[in-house]
mmCIF file of C-alpha atoms in Angstrom:
data_model
loop_
_atom_site.group_PDB
_atom_site.id
_atom_site.type_symbol
_atom_site.label_atom_id
_atom_site.label_comp_id
_atom_site.label_asym_id
_atom_site.label_seq_id
_atom_site.Cartn_x
_atom_site.Cartn_y
_atom_site.Cartn_z
ATOM 1 C CA UNK A 1 0.111 -0.158 -0.077
ATOM 2 C CA UNK A 2 0.800 3.389 -0.405
ATOM 3 C CA UNK A 3 0.855 5.935 2.053
ATOM 4 C CA UNK A 4 -2.185 7.697 0.887
ATOM 5 C CA UNK A 5 -3.925 3.702 1.123
ATOM 6 C CA UNK A 6 -3.957 3.335 -2.325
ATOM 7 C CA UNK A 7 -2.855 -0.459 -3.598
ATOM 8 C CA UNK A 8 0.164 -1.121 -5.298
ATOM 9 C CA UNK A 9 -1.403 -4.077 -7.934
ATOM 10 C CA UNK A 10 -3.427 -2.958 -10.472
ATOM 11 C CA UNK A 11 -4.213 0.081 -12.166
ATOM 12 C CA UNK A 12 -6.197 2.524 -10.861
ATOM 13 C CA UNK A 13 -9.573 4.425 -13.005
ATOM 14 C CA UNK A 14 -7.189 6.920 -13.323
ATOM 15 C CA UNK A 15 -4.486 5.106 -14.956
ATOM 16 C CA UNK A 16 -7.056 3.282 -17.239
ATOM 17 C CA UNK A 17 -8.767 6.841 -18.320
ATOM 18 C CA UNK A 18 -4.961 7.558 -19.357
ATOM 19 C CA UNK A 19 -4.487 4.422 -21.406
ATOM 20 C CA UNK A 20 -8.071 4.351 -22.822
ATOM 21 C CA UNK A 21 -7.653 8.206 -24.075
ATOM 22 C CA UNK A 22 -5.690 8.537 -27.018
ATOM 23 C CA UNK A 23 -8.556 5.930 -28.575
ATOM 24 C CA UNK A 24 -11.285 6.831 -27.179
ATOM 25 C CA UNK A 25 -11.292 10.700 -26.415
ATOM 26 C CA UNK A 26 -14.970 11.434 -25.020
ATOM 27 C CA UNK A 27 -14.584 8.612 -22.714
ATOM 28 C CA UNK A 28 -14.534 9.489 -19.077
ATOM 29 C CA UNK A 29 -14.354 8.282 -16.071
ATOM 30 C CA UNK A 30 -17.846 8.637 -15.387
ATOM 31 C CA UNK A 31 -18.463 7.013 -18.255
ATOM 32 C CA UNK A 32 -16.108 3.595 -17.145
ATOM 33 C CA UNK A 33 -18.301 4.260 -13.218
ATOM 34 C CA UNK A 34 -21.097 3.840 -15.506
ATOM 35 C CA UNK A 35 -20.257 0.985 -17.436
ATOM 36 C CA UNK A 36 -19.343 -1.014 -14.238
ATOM 37 C CA UNK A 37 -22.377 -0.791 -12.950
ATOM 38 C CA UNK A 38 -24.388 -1.451 -15.515
ATOM 39 C CA UNK A 39 -22.090 -5.106 -15.017
ATOM 40 C CA UNK A 40 -20.167 -5.266 -18.201
ATOM 41 C CA UNK A 41 -16.602 -5.018 -16.354
ATOM 42 C CA UNK A 42 -16.177 -6.102 -13.222
ATOM 43 C CA UNK A 43 -13.085 -4.108 -11.431
ATOM 44 C CA UNK A 44 -11.787 -5.750 -8.218
ATOM 45 C CA UNK A 45 -11.895 -3.760 -4.789
ATOM 46 C CA UNK A 46 -9.429 -3.599 -2.174
ATOM 47 C CA UNK A 47 -10.170 -3.564 1.140
ATOM 48 C CA UNK A 48 -10.457 -0.230 1.422
ATOM 49 C CA UNK A 49 -11.994 -0.015 -1.721
ATOM 50 C CA UNK A 50 -10.742 1.229 -4.674
ATOM 51 C CA UNK A 51 -10.553 -0.590 -7.738
ATOM 52 C CA UNK A 52 -8.158 -2.417 -9.274
ATOM 53 C CA UNK A 53 -8.357 -2.802 -12.995
ATOM 54 C CA UNK A 54 -5.993 -5.481 -15.759
ATOM 55 C CA UNK A 55 -5.255 -5.418 -18.295
ATOM 56 C CA UNK A 56 -7.736 -7.409 -19.132
ATOM 57 C CA UNK A 57 -10.092 -5.374 -17.835
ATOM 58 C CA UNK A 58 -8.954 -2.400 -19.909
ATOM 59 C CA UNK A 59 -9.001 -4.555 -23.336
ATOM 60 C CA UNK A 60 -12.526 -5.464 -22.621
ATOM 61 C CA UNK A 61 -13.409 -1.982 -22.130
ATOM 62 C CA UNK A 62 -11.895 -1.033 -25.516
ATOM 63 C CA UNK A 63 -14.161 -3.635 -26.722
ATOM 64 C CA UNK A 64 -16.493 -2.222 -25.088
ATOM 65 C CA UNK A 65 -16.075 1.121 -26.304
ATOM 66 C CA UNK A 66 -15.514 -0.397 -29.951
ATOM 67 C CA UNK A 67 -18.326 -2.193 -30.393
ATOM 68 C CA UNK A 68 -20.886 1.268 -29.441
ATOM 69 C CA UNK A 69 -18.715 3.705 -31.459
ATOM 70 C CA UNK A 70 -18.148 1.536 -34.465
ATOM 71 C CA UNK A 71 -20.941 -0.840 -34.870
ATOM 72 C CA UNK A 72 -23.722 0.982 -33.053
ATOM 73 C CA UNK A 73 -24.265 -1.535 -30.284
ATOM 74 C CA UNK A 74 -26.684 -1.034 -27.401
ATOM 75 C CA UNK A 75 -25.250 -2.247 -23.762
ATOM 76 C CA UNK A 76 -28.299 -4.798 -23.665
ATOM 77 C CA UNK A 77 -26.963 -6.566 -26.596
ATOM 78 C CA UNK A 78 -22.573 -5.338 -26.139
ATOM 79 C CA UNK A 79 -23.448 -7.695 -22.589
ATOM 80 C CA UNK A 80 -25.262 -10.505 -24.069
ATOM 81 C CA UNK A 81 -21.915 -10.635 -26.303
ATOM 82 C CA UNK A 82 -19.327 -11.094 -23.247
ATOM 83 C CA UNK A 83 -21.438 -12.991 -20.794
ATOM 84 C CA UNK A 84 -21.841 -15.471 -23.477
ATOM 85 C CA UNK A 85 -17.889 -15.243 -23.722
ATOM 86 C CA UNK A 86 -18.093 -15.239 -20.291
ATOM 87 C CA UNK A 87 -19.143 -18.883 -20.170
ATOM 88 C CA UNK A 88 -17.495 -20.062 -22.803
ATOM 89 C CA UNK A 89 -14.199 -18.713 -21.531
ATOM 90 C CA UNK A 90 -15.153 -20.487 -18.466
ATOM 91 C CA UNK A 91 -15.818 -24.151 -19.854
ATOM 92 C CA UNK A 92 -12.325 -23.439 -21.882
ATOM 93 C CA UNK A 93 -10.326 -22.113 -19.282
ATOM 94 C CA UNK A 94 -9.438 -25.897 -18.543
ATOM 95 C CA UNK A 95 -8.952 -26.896 -21.142
ATOM 96 C CA UNK A 96 -6.043 -23.690 -22.343
ATOM 97 C CA UNK A 97 -2.775 -25.285 -20.340
ATOM 98 C CA UNK A 98 -0.568 -23.186 -21.690
ATOM 99 C CA UNK A 99 3.127 -24.529 -19.856
ATOM 100 C CA UNK A 100 4.606 -27.621 -20.723
ATOM 101 C CA UNK A 101 3.582 -30.765 -19.949
ATOM 102 C CA UNK A 102 6.329 -33.197 -18.532
ATOM 103 C CA UNK A 103 6.532 -36.569 -18.561
ATOM 104 C CA UNK A 104 4.141 -36.299 -21.988
ATOM 105 C CA UNK A 105 6.717 -37.234 -24.159
ATOM 106 C CA UNK A 106 6.116 -39.627 -26.518
ATOM 107 C CA UNK A 107 8.048 -41.560 -29.041
ATOM 108 C CA UNK A 108 6.702 -42.138 -32.526
ATOM 109 C CA UNK A 109 5.437 -45.448 -32.211
ATOM 110 C CA UNK A 110 4.151 -44.730 -28.898
ATOM 111 C CA UNK A 111 1.392 -41.823 -30.944
ATOM 112 C CA UNK A 112 0.722 -44.215 -33.497
ATOM 113 C CA UNK A 113 -0.508 -47.099 -30.753
ATOM 114 C CA UNK A 114 -2.559 -43.990 -28.642
ATOM 115 C CA UNK A 115 -4.488 -42.219 -31.641
ATOM 116 C CA UNK A 116 -4.491 -45.681 -34.054
ATOM 117 C CA UNK A 117 -3.321 -44.429 -36.774
ATOM 118 C CA UNK A 118 -0.765 -46.075 -39.458
ATOM 119 C CA UNK A 119 2.464 -44.360 -40.471
ATOM 120 C CA UNK A 120 1.095 -42.681 -43.452
ATOM 121 C CA UNK A 121 -2.057 -41.069 -41.696
ATOM 122 C CA UNK A 122 1.131 -39.306 -39.636
ATOM 123 C CA UNK A 123 3.453 -38.143 -42.150
ATOM 124 C CA UNK A 124 0.286 -36.580 -43.468
ATOM 125 C CA UNK A 125 -0.403 -34.342 -40.699
ATOM 126 C CA UNK A 126 3.155 -33.594 -40.373
ATOM 127 C CA UNK A 127 3.144 -32.553 -43.943
ATOM 128 C CA UNK A 128 0.498 -30.053 -43.783
ATOM 129 C CA UNK A 129 1.907 -29.190 -40.980
ATOM 130 C CA UNK A 130 -1.267 -30.914 -38.215
ATOM 131 C CA UNK A 131 1.867 -32.335 -35.932
ATOM 132 C CA UNK A 132 5.066 -31.218 -35.593
ATOM 133 C CA UNK A 133 7.592 -33.046 -34.135
ATOM 134 C CA UNK A 134 9.519 -31.747 -30.987
ATOM 135 C CA UNK A 135 13.055 -31.797 -29.874
ATOM 136 C CA UNK A 136 14.102 -35.635 -30.615
ATOM 137 C CA UNK A 137 11.582 -36.269 -32.675
ATOM 138 C CA UNK A 138 9.343 -36.888 -29.835
ATOM 139 C CA UNK A 139 5.806 -35.775 -29.438
ATOM 140 C CA UNK A 140 3.781 -33.906 -26.904
ATOM 141 C CA UNK A 141 0.543 -35.002 -25.577
ATOM 142 C CA UNK A 142 -1.661 -31.938 -27.844
ATOM 143 C CA UNK A 143 0.108 -34.354 -30.767
ATOM 144 C CA UNK A 144 -1.886 -37.596 -29.049
ATOM 145 C CA UNK A 145 -5.475 -35.446 -28.957
ATOM 146 C CA UNK A 146 -4.772 -33.988 -32.785
ATOM 147 C CA UNK A 147 -3.950 -37.219 -34.513
ATOM 148 C CA UNK A 148 -6.931 -38.847 -32.187
ATOM 149 C CA UNK A 149 -8.965 -35.144 -33.668
ATOM 150 C CA UNK A 150 -8.091 -36.519 -36.938
ATOM 151 C CA UNK A 151 -8.748 -39.986 -36.907
ATOM 152 C CA UNK A 152 -12.488 -39.646 -35.347
ATOM 153 C CA UNK A 153 -12.655 -36.901 -38.727
ATOM 154 C CA UNK A 154 -11.245 -39.594 -41.138
ATOM 155 C CA UNK A 155 -14.637 -41.626 -40.525
ATOM 156 C CA UNK A 156 -16.210 -39.154 -42.138
ATOM 157 C CA UNK A 157 -14.335 -39.014 -44.929
ATOM 158 C CA UNK A 158 -11.773 -35.662 -44.303
ATOM 159 C CA UNK A 159 -8.394 -36.050 -43.919
ATOM 160 C CA UNK A 160 -4.978 -34.293 -43.467
ATOM 161 C CA UNK A 161 -5.354 -31.810 -46.472
ATOM 162 C CA UNK A 162 -8.975 -31.559 -46.060
ATOM 163 C CA UNK A 163 -8.004 -30.121 -42.639
ATOM 164 C CA UNK A 164 -5.358 -27.564 -43.369
ATOM 165 C CA UNK A 165 -7.007 -24.569 -42.965
ATOM 166 C CA UNK A 166 -7.393 -25.629 -39.410
ATOM 167 C CA UNK A 167 -3.492 -24.749 -39.255
ATOM 168 C CA UNK A 168 -3.521 -22.288 -41.239
ATOM 169 C CA UNK A 169 -6.393 -20.529 -38.556
ATOM 170 C CA UNK A 170 -4.789 -21.645 -35.252
ATOM 171 C CA UNK A 171 -1.540 -20.189 -37.105
ATOM 172 C CA UNK A 172 -2.888 -16.736 -37.209
ATOM 173 C CA UNK A 173 -4.356 -16.616 -34.224
ATOM 174 C CA UNK A 174 -1.593 -17.192 -32.593
ATOM 175 C CA UNK A 175 -0.166 -14.613 -34.801
ATOM 176 C CA UNK A 176 -2.297 -11.778 -33.721
ATOM 177 C CA UNK A 177 -2.255 -12.661 -30.233
ATOM 178 C CA UNK A 178 1.622 -12.463 -30.985
ATOM 179 C CA UNK A 179 1.129 -9.252 -31.848
ATOM 180 C CA UNK A 180 -0.842 -8.173 -28.885
ATOM 181 C CA UNK A 181 1.995 -9.316 -25.892
ATOM 182 C CA UNK A 182 5.153 -8.371 -28.208
ATOM 183 C CA UNK A 183 5.805 -4.860 -25.918
ATOM 184 C CA UNK A 184 4.185 -6.001 -23.034
ATOM 185 C CA UNK A 185 6.510 -6.399 -19.938
ATOM 186 C CA UNK A 186 4.147 -7.434 -16.947
ATOM 187 C CA UNK A 187 1.564 -9.827 -17.309
ATOM 188 C CA UNK A 188 2.391 -11.698 -20.776
ATOM 189 C CA UNK A 189 1.531 -15.689 -19.593
ATOM 190 C CA UNK A 190 -1.767 -13.600 -17.773
ATOM 191 C CA UNK A 191 -2.900 -12.060 -21.542
ATOM 192 C CA UNK A 192 -1.265 -14.935 -23.425
ATOM 193 C CA UNK A 193 -3.625 -17.239 -21.225
ATOM 194 C CA UNK A 194 -6.572 -14.852 -21.485
ATOM 195 C CA UNK A 195 -6.255 -14.703 -24.907
ATOM 196 C CA UNK A 196 -5.970 -17.998 -25.666
ATOM 197 C CA UNK A 197 -9.142 -18.849 -23.610
ATOM 198 C CA UNK A 198 -11.576 -16.039 -25.783
ATOM 199 C CA UNK A 199 -9.552 -17.266 -28.868
ATOM 200 C CA UNK A 200 -10.984 -20.954 -28.206
ATOM 201 C CA UNK A 201 -14.383 -19.304 -27.323
ATOM 202 C CA UNK A 202 -14.570 -17.206 -29.972
ATOM 203 C CA UNK A 203 -14.118 -20.049 -32.714
ATOM 204 C CA UNK A 204 -16.256 -22.473 -31.156
ATOM 205 C CA UNK A 205 -18.761 -19.806 -31.523
ATOM 206 C CA UNK A 206 -18.047 -18.949 -34.811
ATOM 207 C CA UNK A 207 -17.709 -22.380 -36.009
ATOM 208 C CA UNK A 208 -21.130 -23.130 -34.064
ATOM 209 C CA UNK A 209 -22.892 -20.675 -36.086
ATOM 210 C CA UNK A 210 -22.108 -21.646 -39.294
ATOM 211 C CA UNK A 211 -23.061 -25.069 -38.806
ATOM 212 C CA UNK A 212 -26.486 -24.438 -37.344
ATOM 213 C CA UNK A 213 -26.892 -22.588 -40.359
ATOM 214 C CA UNK A 214 -25.545 -26.228 -42.454
ATOM 215 C CA UNK A 215 -28.051 -27.940 -40.440
ATOM 216 C CA UNK A 216 -30.828 -25.563 -41.365
ATOM 217 C CA UNK A 217 -29.989 -25.654 -45.144
ATOM 218 C CA UNK A 218 -32.222 -27.549 -47.943
ATOM 219 C CA UNK A 219 -30.277 -31.023 -48.900
ATOM 220 C CA UNK A 220 -29.088 -30.479 -52.897
ATOM 221 C CA UNK A 221 -30.616 -33.307 -55.140
ATOM 222 C CA UNK A 222 -27.460 -35.992 -55.996
#
């Protein structure tokens, strides 16, 4: 704590305002407080009652202000979108683990056996970038999961060649996150983890909406 009783960690509402002002000149402290009162942003509070905003809170405020200014969305719609993302994120967070999986390195033979695929299938997955062997030719746990998932999708007629767009989309998402955190010195890992979770949620929602449209289309005669 400082002499005035303010917390050393987190951002004050004034600091948040200073970060937002260059892009949103009309934003005020009253506006930020109003968004908080409406439940669109939920900064932590110290025992003394001071707000503590995180970098994720600032990103959330940027999204809200951009949606209002650029897309003319009402707060009710923005809140519904954020609530849906939060619900999805809370589920996805358990699946997003960016730490190295110690003890989960497997050999090529182990991967083939665990995933139930043939060597030729693994060669195709590597050729199309869906699986990348690590140092020493070992594979991580995610490689086994990817191979198993591809095997299941192959039962519906999809092979590595068809699934390459998933790799390209993932690389684009990673590149976007890398741009965001490139110059961050603090909270880098937390921001990456947060964006990873939100990316998983957004991707799942977009695919869900798209597939709903596919199901609703009439079947084309052969």
